[in-house]
Short mmCIF file of C-alpha atoms in Angstrom, two decimals:
data_model
loop_
_atom_site.label_atom_id
_atom_site.label_comp_id
_atom_site.label_asym_id
_atom_site.label_seq_id
_atom_site.Cartn_x
_atom_site.Cartn_y
_atom_site.Cartn_z
CA MET A 265 -0.29 0.12 0.21
CA ALA A 266 1.06 3.54 -1.02
CA SER A 267 1.94 6.21 1.96
CA ARG A 268 1.71 9.88 1.90
CA PRO A 269 2.34 11.91 4.77
CA ILE A 270 -0.01 13.32 6.58
CA ARG A 271 -0.40 16.86 5.99
CA PHE A 272 -2.40 19.74 8.66
CA PHE A 273 -2.06 23.48 9.34
CA HIS A 274 -0.20 24.36 12.78
CA ARG A 275 1.37 27.48 13.97
CA GLY A 276 1.12 29.25 10.56
CA ASP A 277 1.68 26.56 7.57
CA ILE A 278 0.97 23.38 6.69
CA VAL A 279 2.71 20.27 8.21
CA ALA A 280 3.81 17.13 6.96
CA VAL A 281 4.16 14.16 9.37
CA GLU A 282 5.70 11.34 7.41
CA PRO A 283 3.63 8.00 8.22
CA ALA A 284 4.23 7.60 12.12
CA ALA A 285 3.04 4.30 14.01
CA THR A 286 -0.77 5.00 13.39
CA THR A 287 -2.01 5.13 16.60
CA ARG A 288 1.10 8.13 17.89
CA THR A 289 -1.82 10.37 19.77
CA VAL A 290 -1.67 14.09 18.99
CA LEU A 291 -0.56 15.05 22.39
CA ASP A 292 2.43 12.37 22.07
CA TRP A 293 3.65 14.76 18.59
CA LEU A 294 3.33 17.71 19.89
CA ARG A 295 5.38 17.61 22.97
CA GLU A 296 7.85 14.92 21.73
CA ASP A 297 8.01 16.19 18.18
CA ALA A 298 6.91 19.51 17.71
CA ARG A 299 8.61 20.58 21.14
CA CYS A 300 5.04 22.12 21.84
CA THR A 301 5.36 21.33 25.54
CA GLY A 302 2.32 24.01 26.94
CA THR A 303 -0.23 21.05 26.51
CA LYS A 304 -0.09 19.10 28.94
CA GLU A 305 -0.87 15.40 29.83
CA GLY A 306 -3.12 14.46 33.26
CA CYS A 307 -5.32 11.19 33.29
CA ASN A 308 -4.00 10.44 29.36
CA GLU A 309 -7.96 8.98 29.29
CA GLY A 310 -10.34 12.31 28.52
CA ASP A 311 -11.20 12.90 31.83
CA CYS A 312 -9.28 15.76 32.85
CA GLY A 313 -8.77 18.17 30.01
CA ALA A 314 -5.34 19.42 30.78
CA CYS A 315 -4.61 18.29 27.21
CA THR A 316 -7.29 20.31 25.67
CA VAL A 317 -6.37 21.06 21.48
CA VAL A 318 -8.14 23.20 19.27
CA VAL A 319 -8.88 21.92 15.89
CA ALA A 320 -10.47 23.45 12.77
CA GLU A 321 -12.26 22.44 9.96
CA LEU A 322 -13.93 24.37 6.63
CA ALA A 323 -17.36 24.46 7.47
CA PRO A 324 -19.67 22.06 6.13
CA ALA A 325 -22.57 23.51 4.20
CA GLY A 326 -26.20 24.27 6.86
CA CYS A 327 -23.11 23.65 10.36
CA ASP A 328 -24.94 25.30 13.48
CA ALA A 329 -23.33 28.78 13.22
CA GLY A 330 -22.78 28.23 16.92
CA ASP A 331 -19.34 26.94 16.31
CA VAL A 332 -18.43 28.51 13.26
CA VAL A 333 -16.03 31.34 12.90
CA GLY A 334 -14.85 32.79 9.46
CA GLY A 335 -15.43 29.79 8.01
CA LEU A 336 -14.32 27.12 10.02
CA ARG A 337 -15.75 25.36 13.01
CA LEU A 338 -13.92 25.49 15.87
CA ARG A 339 -14.15 22.31 18.40
CA THR A 340 -12.03 21.13 21.69
CA ALA A 341 -10.50 18.58 21.42
CA ASN A 342 -8.61 15.89 23.85
CA ALA A 343 -5.20 15.47 22.02
CA CYS A 344 -4.11 12.62 24.70
CA LEU A 345 -7.17 10.69 22.60
CA GLN A 346 -6.34 11.37 18.89
CA PHE A 347 -4.41 9.86 16.89
CA LEU A 348 -2.33 11.47 14.29
CA PRO A 349 -3.48 10.49 11.35
CA THR A 350 -7.10 11.77 11.80
CA LEU A 351 -5.77 15.26 12.21
CA ASP A 352 -5.48 14.82 8.10
CA GLY A 353 -6.86 17.90 6.34
CA LYS A 354 -7.84 19.24 9.40
CA ALA A 355 -5.92 22.58 11.77
CA LEU A 356 -4.40 22.26 15.12
CA PHE A 357 -4.39 25.45 17.51
CA THR A 358 -2.56 24.74 21.15
CA VAL A 359 -2.06 27.44 23.74
CA GLU A 360 1.20 28.22 21.79
CA ASP A 361 -0.62 30.00 19.47
CA LEU A 362 -2.50 32.58 21.60
CA ARG A 363 0.12 34.51 22.26
CA LYS A 364 0.68 37.83 20.70
CA SER A 365 3.19 38.52 17.93
CA ASP A 366 4.30 41.09 20.62
CA GLY A 367 5.06 38.78 23.54
CA ALA A 368 1.36 40.05 24.99
CA LEU A 369 -1.00 38.12 25.93
CA HIS A 370 -4.29 36.99 25.14
CA PRO A 371 -7.36 38.15 26.64
CA VAL A 372 -8.27 34.42 27.72
CA GLN A 373 -4.60 34.17 29.69
CA GLN A 374 -4.98 38.53 30.67
CA ALA A 375 -8.25 36.95 32.38
CA MET A 376 -6.94 34.32 33.92
CA VAL A 377 -3.40 36.63 35.56
CA ASP A 378 -6.41 38.88 36.40
CA CYS A 379 -9.11 37.02 38.70
CA HIS A 380 -6.33 34.97 39.82
CA ALA A 381 -7.71 31.81 37.97
CA SER A 382 -4.59 29.31 38.34
CA GLN A 383 -2.80 27.77 41.00
CA CYS A 384 -1.09 24.63 40.51
CA GLY A 385 -1.19 25.75 36.78
CA PHE A 386 -0.90 21.95 35.22
CA CYS A 387 -4.31 22.20 34.08
CA THR A 388 -4.06 25.90 32.96
CA PRO A 389 -3.31 25.72 29.46
CA GLY A 390 -6.51 23.27 28.90
CA PHE A 391 -8.74 25.32 30.24
CA VAL A 392 -7.23 28.16 28.40
CA MET A 393 -7.72 26.51 25.52
CA SER A 394 -11.72 25.98 25.65
CA LEU A 395 -12.02 29.40 26.37
CA TRP A 396 -10.47 30.47 23.18
CA ALA A 397 -12.41 27.99 21.64
CA THR A 398 -15.77 29.87 24.14
CA TYR A 399 -13.94 33.46 23.31
CA GLN A 400 -13.98 33.15 19.48
CA HIS A 401 -16.96 31.84 18.84
CA HIS A 402 -19.06 34.43 21.40
CA LEU A 403 -16.42 37.25 19.73
CA ALA A 404 -17.68 36.15 16.43
CA ARG A 405 -21.49 36.49 17.48
CA ASN A 406 -20.70 39.39 19.18
CA GLU A 407 -22.20 37.66 22.32
CA ARG A 408 -21.58 37.39 25.77
CA PRO A 409 -22.00 33.08 27.64
CA SER A 410 -24.09 33.53 30.86
CA ARG A 411 -22.48 32.29 33.67
CA ARG A 412 -24.03 28.80 33.33
CA ARG A 413 -23.26 28.63 29.91
CA ILE A 414 -19.23 28.84 31.15
CA ALA A 415 -19.98 25.95 33.14
CA ASP A 416 -21.47 23.85 30.44
CA GLU A 417 -18.54 25.03 28.27
CA LEU A 418 -15.93 23.88 30.73
CA SER A 419 -17.46 20.38 31.53
CA GLY A 420 -14.59 18.96 30.09
CA ASN A 421 -11.98 20.41 32.42
CA LEU A 422 -11.00 19.40 35.91
CA CYS A 423 -9.10 22.39 38.74
CA ARG A 424 -8.95 20.47 42.15
CA CYS A 425 -6.70 23.80 43.54
CA THR A 426 -8.43 26.87 42.39
CA GLY A 427 -11.86 26.14 41.97
CA TYR A 428 -14.39 27.00 39.22
CA ARG A 429 -15.62 30.23 40.87
CA PRO A 430 -12.58 31.83 39.62
CA ILE A 431 -12.06 30.35 36.39
CA VAL A 432 -15.87 31.05 35.36
CA ASP A 433 -15.49 35.19 36.73
CA ALA A 434 -11.88 34.77 34.05
CA ALA A 435 -14.76 33.87 31.55
CA GLU A 436 -16.69 36.50 31.35
CA HIS A 437 -14.08 39.39 32.44
CA MET A 438 -11.85 38.14 28.91
CA PHE A 439 -14.93 39.73 27.20
CA ALA A 440 -14.26 42.98 29.23
CA LEU A 441 -10.21 43.45 27.34
CA PRO A 442 -9.44 44.67 23.85
CA ALA A 443 -11.01 42.36 21.01
CA ALA A 444 -8.29 39.53 20.09
CA SER A 445 -10.50 37.47 17.20
CA LEU A 446 -8.87 35.01 14.97
CA ASP A 447 -7.56 35.64 11.42
CA THR A 448 -9.09 32.82 9.95
CA ALA A 449 -7.95 33.71 6.30
CA PRO A 450 -4.42 32.07 6.07
CA VAL A 451 -6.23 28.72 7.84
CA VAL A 452 -9.28 28.71 4.89
CA ALA A 453 -6.18 29.25 2.32
CA ALA A 454 -4.46 25.93 3.75
CA LEU A 455 -7.55 23.72 4.49
CA GLU A 456 -8.83 24.77 1.07
CA GLN A 457 -5.72 23.55 -0.29
CA LEU A 458 -5.16 20.68 1.48
CA ARG A 459 -8.85 19.55 0.63
CA GLY A 460 -7.12 19.06 -3.13
CA ASP A 461 -4.98 15.59 -1.33
CA ALA A 462 -5.93 12.24 -2.19
CA ALA A 463 -7.43 10.12 0.35
CA LEU A 464 -4.99 8.67 3.61
CA ALA A 465 -3.69 5.58 3.80
CA SER A 466 -0.67 5.13 5.83
CA VAL A 467 1.32 2.25 6.33
CA ASP A 468 3.67 3.13 10.15
CA GLY A 469 6.99 1.09 10.61
CA ALA A 470 5.71 -1.64 12.77
CA GLY A 471 3.62 -2.32 9.13
CA ALA A 472 0.26 -1.50 10.77
CA THR A 473 -1.94 0.79 8.00
CA PHE A 474 -4.50 3.60 8.48
CA LEU A 475 -7.05 4.61 5.86
CA ALA A 476 -9.20 7.06 5.65
CA PRO A 477 -11.84 7.16 2.42
CA HIS A 478 -13.16 10.22 1.18
CA THR A 479 -16.79 8.82 -0.13
CA LEU A 480 -18.87 6.82 0.81
CA ALA A 481 -18.77 4.06 -1.40
CA ASP A 482 -15.42 3.91 -0.96
CA PHE A 483 -15.28 3.47 3.16
CA ALA A 484 -18.31 0.92 2.26
CA ALA A 485 -15.62 -1.06 -0.32
CA ALA A 486 -12.46 -0.26 2.07
CA ARG A 487 -14.92 -1.84 5.01
CA ALA A 488 -15.91 -4.90 2.44
CA ALA A 489 -12.36 -5.46 1.70
CA HIS A 490 -11.16 -5.31 5.48
CA PRO A 491 -13.44 -6.99 7.21
CA ASP A 492 -10.89 -7.25 10.46
CA ALA A 493 -9.85 -3.86 10.23
CA ARG A 494 -11.37 -1.73 13.50
CA ILE A 495 -13.62 1.00 12.73
CA LEU A 496 -12.09 4.93 13.89
CA ALA A 497 -14.30 7.73 15.03
CA GLY A 498 -13.56 9.53 17.64
CA SER A 499 -11.37 7.84 19.65
CA THR A 500 -12.80 8.28 23.04
CA ASP A 501 -12.73 4.32 23.49
CA ILE A 502 -10.48 3.29 20.93
CA GLY A 503 -7.38 5.86 22.47
CA LEU A 504 -7.92 3.87 26.01
CA TRP A 505 -7.39 0.44 24.40
CA VAL A 506 -3.79 1.38 23.62
CA ASN A 507 -3.22 4.71 25.99
CA LYS A 508 -4.56 2.47 28.80
CA MET A 509 -4.15 -1.40 27.62
CA PHE A 510 -1.41 -0.55 24.88
CA ARG A 511 -3.26 -2.99 22.65
CA GLN A 512 -2.01 -3.28 19.24
CA LEU A 513 -4.41 -1.98 16.75
CA PRO A 514 -2.50 -3.57 12.91
CA ALA A 515 -5.63 -1.79 11.14
CA LEU A 516 -7.52 1.18 11.40
CA LEU A 517 -10.37 2.43 9.14
CA TYR A 518 -11.06 6.22 9.48
CA ILE A 519 -14.93 7.27 9.14
CA GLY A 520 -14.49 10.96 10.30
CA ALA A 521 -12.72 12.02 6.71
CA VAL A 522 -16.05 10.76 5.25
CA ASP A 523 -18.88 13.45 4.79
CA GLU A 524 -21.47 11.49 4.08
CA LEU A 525 -21.38 10.06 7.09
CA LYS A 526 -21.39 13.32 9.55
CA ARG A 527 -24.95 13.97 8.12
CA ILE A 528 -28.07 14.99 9.81
CA GLU A 529 -31.51 15.17 7.76
CA GLU A 530 -35.29 14.56 7.79
CA HIS A 531 -36.60 12.12 5.26
CA ASP A 532 -40.06 9.77 5.15
CA GLY A 533 -40.86 10.33 8.97
CA VAL A 534 -37.60 9.76 10.49
CA VAL A 535 -34.80 12.25 12.24
CA SER A 536 -31.42 10.53 9.95
CA ILE A 537 -28.68 10.68 11.99
CA GLY A 538 -25.36 9.52 10.25
CA SER A 539 -22.47 7.05 11.74
CA GLY A 540 -19.87 9.65 11.41
CA ALA A 541 -22.07 12.77 12.99
CA SER A 542 -20.39 14.06 15.89
CA LEU A 543 -22.37 13.51 19.63
CA GLU A 544 -22.94 16.96 20.19
CA ASP A 545 -23.79 17.19 16.75
CA ALA A 546 -26.01 14.19 17.29
CA TRP A 547 -27.03 15.25 20.76
CA ARG A 548 -28.39 18.77 19.62
CA ALA A 549 -30.63 16.75 16.87
CA LEU A 550 -32.33 14.83 19.59
CA VAL A 551 -33.22 17.40 22.09
CA ALA A 552 -33.98 19.83 19.31
CA ARG A 553 -37.21 17.55 18.38
CA TRP A 554 -37.32 16.46 22.02
CA PRO A 555 -36.55 19.22 24.44
CA THR A 556 -36.60 16.94 27.39
CA LEU A 557 -33.73 15.13 26.92
CA THR A 558 -31.46 18.10 27.34
CA ASP A 559 -30.24 17.41 30.16
CA VAL A 560 -28.73 14.29 29.23
CA TRP A 561 -27.19 15.83 26.13
CA LEU A 562 -25.61 17.93 28.77
CA ARG A 563 -24.05 15.58 31.30
CA PHE A 564 -23.08 13.50 28.18
CA ALA A 565 -19.23 13.22 29.17
CA GLY A 566 -17.35 16.85 28.60
CA VAL A 567 -17.43 19.16 25.72
CA PRO A 568 -14.21 17.66 24.06
CA LEU A 569 -15.20 14.07 24.15
CA ARG A 570 -18.75 15.27 22.64
CA HIS A 571 -17.27 16.80 19.98
CA THR A 572 -14.76 14.45 18.95
CA GLY A 573 -16.93 11.24 19.69
CA THR A 574 -19.67 9.96 17.84
CA MET A 575 -23.05 8.28 18.70
CA GLY A 576 -22.79 5.72 15.49
CA GLY A 577 -19.75 4.95 18.03
CA ASN A 578 -21.15 5.13 21.87
CA VAL A 579 -23.79 2.78 19.81
CA ALA A 580 -21.67 0.21 18.31
CA ASN A 581 -19.60 -0.44 20.51
CA GLY A 582 -22.15 -1.79 22.55
CA SER A 583 -21.10 -0.78 26.70
CA PRO A 584 -23.59 -1.64 29.36
CA ILE A 585 -22.99 2.02 30.61
CA GLY A 586 -23.48 3.83 27.02
CA ASP A 587 -25.94 7.00 27.68
CA SER A 588 -26.45 6.98 23.56
CA ALA A 589 -28.74 3.47 23.53
CA PRO A 590 -31.11 3.77 26.62
CA VAL A 591 -32.82 7.33 25.18
CA LEU A 592 -32.56 5.52 21.65
CA MET A 593 -34.34 2.86 22.65
CA ALA A 594 -37.11 4.75 24.11
CA LEU A 595 -37.30 6.73 21.18
CA ASP A 596 -37.87 3.17 19.26
CA ALA A 597 -34.28 3.56 17.01
CA THR A 598 -33.74 1.68 13.93
CA LEU A 599 -30.39 0.92 13.09
CA VAL A 600 -29.22 0.92 9.00
CA LEU A 601 -26.37 -1.51 8.40
CA ARG A 602 -24.77 -1.38 4.79
CA HIS A 603 -22.40 -3.80 3.58
CA GLY A 604 -20.66 -2.82 0.09
CA ASP A 605 -23.94 -2.20 -1.19
CA ASP A 606 -26.52 -3.90 0.69
CA LEU A 607 -28.47 -2.12 2.94
CA ARG A 608 -30.53 -3.72 6.05
CA ARG A 609 -32.41 -2.19 9.06
CA VAL A 610 -31.98 -3.57 12.19
CA ALA A 611 -34.38 -1.91 15.84
CA LEU A 612 -31.87 -1.27 18.27
CA ALA A 613 -33.35 -3.38 20.44
CA ASP A 614 -32.39 -6.76 18.79
CA PHE A 615 -28.92 -4.95 18.33
CA TYR A 616 -26.69 -6.41 21.38
CA THR A 617 -26.69 -9.98 21.70
CA GLY A 618 -24.57 -10.34 24.37
CA TYR A 619 -21.54 -8.49 26.61
CA MET A 620 -20.08 -5.70 23.18
CA LYS A 621 -21.63 -8.62 21.11
CA ASN A 622 -24.10 -7.10 18.01
CA VAL A 623 -25.45 -8.44 14.97
CA LEU A 624 -22.82 -7.39 12.05
CA ALA A 625 -21.35 -9.08 9.90
CA PRO A 626 -18.21 -9.32 8.82
CA GLY A 627 -17.55 -6.39 7.19
CA GLU A 628 -20.34 -4.82 8.02
CA PHE A 629 -20.93 -1.41 9.30
CA VAL A 630 -24.00 0.64 11.00
CA GLN A 631 -23.92 3.62 8.22
CA ALA A 632 -26.97 5.88 9.81
CA ILE A 633 -29.76 5.96 13.42
CA GLU A 634 -32.67 6.50 12.13
CA VAL A 635 -35.19 7.72 14.72
CA PRO A 636 -38.91 7.32 13.60
CA LEU A 637 -40.99 11.70 14.35
CA GLY A 638 -44.31 12.65 15.15
CA ARG A 639 -45.23 9.77 17.61
CA PRO A 640 -49.25 11.74 18.91
CA ARG A 641 -49.54 11.79 22.38
CA SER A 642 -45.79 10.10 23.53
CA ASP A 643 -43.93 11.13 27.22
CA VAL A 644 -39.94 11.44 26.19
CA ARG A 645 -37.45 11.93 29.78
CA ALA A 646 -34.37 10.42 29.95
CA TYR A 647 -32.34 10.65 33.31
CA LYS A 648 -28.41 9.80 34.21
CA ILE A 649 -27.48 8.51 37.72
CA SER A 650 -23.90 9.13 38.50
CA LYS A 651 -21.61 9.92 41.07
CA ARG A 652 -20.08 12.95 39.32
CA PHE A 653 -21.89 15.39 37.94
CA ASP A 654 -20.47 16.62 34.74
CA CYS A 655 -18.18 13.91 32.74
CA ASP A 656 -18.88 11.08 34.25
CA ILE A 657 -20.03 7.19 33.50
CA SER A 658 -23.19 6.33 34.69
CA ALA A 659 -24.59 3.84 37.21
CA VAL A 660 -27.63 3.56 35.35
CA CYS A 661 -29.32 5.53 32.45
CA ALA A 662 -33.13 5.79 31.75
CA GLY A 663 -34.47 6.37 28.73
CA LEU A 664 -38.25 6.46 29.54
CA ALA A 665 -40.82 7.25 26.80
CA ILE A 666 -44.55 6.58 26.73
CA GLU A 667 -47.47 6.77 24.54
CA ARG A 668 -51.24 7.18 25.26
CA ASP A 669 -54.24 7.67 23.76
CA ASP A 670 -57.16 9.74 23.83
CA ASP A 671 -58.43 8.47 26.93
CA GLY A 672 -55.23 8.46 29.33
CA VAL A 673 -54.83 4.68 28.12
CA VAL A 674 -50.52 3.05 27.89
CA VAL A 675 -51.11 1.77 23.86
CA ALA A 676 -47.17 1.69 23.94
CA ALA A 677 -44.44 1.78 26.76
CA ARG A 678 -40.44 2.11 26.02
CA LEU A 679 -38.06 1.93 28.69
CA ALA A 680 -34.51 1.62 28.77
CA PHE A 681 -31.78 1.10 30.93
CA GLY A 682 -27.98 1.52 31.20
CA GLY A 683 -25.90 -0.31 33.68
CA MET A 684 -28.56 -2.58 34.73
CA ALA A 685 -27.58 -5.65 32.48
CA ALA A 686 -24.09 -7.07 30.48
CA THR A 687 -26.23 -4.98 27.31
CA VAL A 688 -28.59 -2.01 27.47
CA ALA A 689 -31.84 -3.69 27.83
CA ARG A 690 -35.75 -2.89 27.54
CA ALA A 691 -37.01 -3.51 30.84
CA GLN A 692 -40.09 -5.71 29.07
CA GLY A 693 -41.86 -6.39 32.21
CA ALA A 694 -42.87 -3.28 33.36
CA GLU A 695 -43.28 -2.61 29.57
CA ALA A 696 -46.14 -4.78 30.00
CA ALA A 697 -47.09 -4.03 33.17
CA LEU A 698 -48.08 -0.60 31.72
CA VAL A 699 -49.68 -1.43 28.28
CA GLY A 700 -53.50 -1.43 28.72
CA THR A 701 -54.11 0.70 31.74
CA PRO A 702 -53.93 4.56 32.36
CA PHE A 703 -50.47 5.48 33.96
CA ASP A 704 -52.17 6.09 37.49
CA GLU A 705 -50.43 5.43 40.33
CA ALA A 706 -51.26 1.52 40.20
CA ALA A 707 -50.01 1.55 36.96
CA LEU A 708 -46.65 2.19 38.28
CA VAL A 709 -47.00 0.39 41.25
CA ALA A 710 -47.08 -2.82 39.39
CA ALA A 711 -44.28 -1.28 36.60
CA GLN A 712 -41.61 -0.73 39.15
CA HIS A 713 -42.31 -4.97 41.44
CA ALA A 714 -41.91 -5.95 37.49
CA LEU A 715 -38.60 -3.36 37.15
CA ALA A 716 -37.48 -5.22 39.53
CA ARG A 717 -37.69 -8.28 37.91
CA ASP A 718 -36.27 -7.40 34.53
CA PHE A 719 -32.50 -7.00 36.29
CA THR A 720 -29.77 -8.71 38.11
CA PRO A 721 -27.72 -6.04 38.13
CA LEU A 722 -23.96 -5.87 38.84
CA THR A 723 -22.03 -4.78 42.40
CA ASP A 724 -19.53 -2.54 41.85
CA LEU A 725 -17.13 0.77 41.43
CA ARG A 726 -20.15 2.11 40.71
CA ALA A 727 -22.80 1.14 42.91
CA SER A 728 -24.29 -1.51 44.16
CA ASP A 729 -27.29 -4.45 43.02
CA ALA A 730 -29.29 -3.16 45.97
CA TYR A 731 -29.08 0.65 44.70
CA ARG A 732 -29.02 0.14 40.82
CA ARG A 733 -32.41 -1.57 41.70
CA GLU A 734 -33.51 1.39 43.25
CA VAL A 735 -32.50 3.80 41.18
CA ALA A 736 -33.75 2.52 38.70
CA GLN A 737 -37.27 1.93 40.24
CA ASN A 738 -36.89 5.39 41.86
CA LEU A 739 -36.33 7.19 38.29
CA LEU A 740 -39.45 5.46 36.90
CA ARG A 741 -41.88 6.90 39.54
CA ARG A 742 -39.71 10.31 38.88
CA PHE A 743 -41.17 9.58 35.07
CA TRP A 744 -44.56 8.83 36.41
CA LEU A 745 -44.41 12.33 38.61
CA GLU A 746 -43.74 14.40 35.35
CA THR A 747 -45.72 12.62 32.88
CA ARG A 748 -48.91 11.93 35.13
CA GLY A 749 -52.02 13.13 33.85
CA ASP A 750 -52.99 15.09 36.71
CA THR A 751 -51.02 18.13 38.48
CA PRO A 752 -47.84 16.63 36.70
CA LEU A 753 -44.47 17.99 38.27
CA GLY A 754 -42.88 20.85 35.91
CA ALA A 755 -39.22 21.09 36.08
CA ALA A 756 -39.16 23.47 38.80
CA ALA A 757 -39.51 20.51 41.14
CA THR A 758 -37.54 18.36 39.68
CA SER A 759 -33.88 20.12 37.96
CA VAL A 760 -31.72 22.52 39.72
CA TRP A 761 -31.33 24.21 37.20
CA ALA A 762 -34.54 25.86 36.81
CA MET A 763 -34.69 26.62 40.05
CA PRO A 764 -34.02 30.81 40.07
CA ILE A 765 -31.03 31.81 41.24
CA PRO A 766 -31.22 33.62 44.58
CA ALA A 767 -30.36 37.68 44.68
CA ASN A 768 -27.42 37.42 47.24
CA ALA A 769 -25.59 33.91 45.65
CA VAL A 770 -21.87 34.25 45.24
CA GLY A 771 -21.14 34.75 41.57
CA ALA A 772 -25.46 35.79 40.94
CA THR A 773 -26.10 37.47 37.92
CA PRO A 774 -29.38 38.99 37.05
#
């Protein structure tokens, strides 16, 4: 197989990196080869955010303008998880890019100094890069983010020294300093030039291969020809195999260069989410249609992980504590599977056959997730229980949906849970207890008793068997309280974010 260099924009110019180990991370390349040591290694698993960088691509037509600046889509990413070949055709920004040519600090950096927002300093470059992305996004729209929005955008960064108040103060203060907008013209020009490169095919010194087809047809052909290759999307899981388990991956097939697989479209009564669409884009599309999913969207990992990971990968990976599958099962999602030119559809509820196992045939892949629209008289909720509020793995995740007729009788129920079994699965006994009855408290209690028999959870570091059973039953009660026909509870009674901020609270804003 013929190889070509990996080409991307960095530090004001296009750089070409000869084929290195296909699983060499962006972080290792930055620190060891480019000598850009401002980017730090902390947890090396995408949790702490010390390695946060910003990756830019040419903004696709019709993409959300919220993260587009001057024709570029700017998104944070964890350099410790991203393999270097995935940068091909993109632009990379690190903390070294922020200081002005005259040596002055960027407003983000100056605000961190002014607000005493750094103590040990190890995590600071990651915070600065997340804030730099926030700064550029909001500056381009001539708006200022709220403190809540700032906190959401810092959900992928951890600070154990100063705490978040001075950092959020700095995020507000940076907009009061003289503006420093990004000159995107040379970056756009470079990426336009890189767009003409042939699809990347790389072979490292050990013979490991990395293929990055540009079209869906080419990707399907490559998958059929290399059924043993590992499909790579955002590397938010596979990156851990390399960093923590030291696994060898002799063949990688990268889905991230196929624009057709990043599309999210409505057609024939469904919203179709391409398997290459980022978690952020996929969740945004779902929340636009089902606003009650907002909390789970914002709590699904941190922002850099949602920027790089994909919903298709989260589903195909099949982790029993993956948060996408319970919600998608509640929405009655179907997977479009492809082998070569052949397509078939499988209900997500029928996709998993065991722990980390599924019905995919050799050479087959998930092309899209289809979620039906327009369910009449339906109620949908999703709840995530974890030890830490932001950027944490679920102990239990529930996706719950019921449909009722005009008399209030349940005609369909889809109650899906993650963390309760070897796979994400629906609670068939609890569903059966609800269908055909009014959704009253008696039906709820019957469903709770059935739910206790639907699963035999494990006890692990996140939660005990008994805790998971009780929490799952309690979440079903919360669902009833929020959707019951008689005086359902409003958001102010169930969500801390719906409560007004006391006027004397620290950092309160009008």
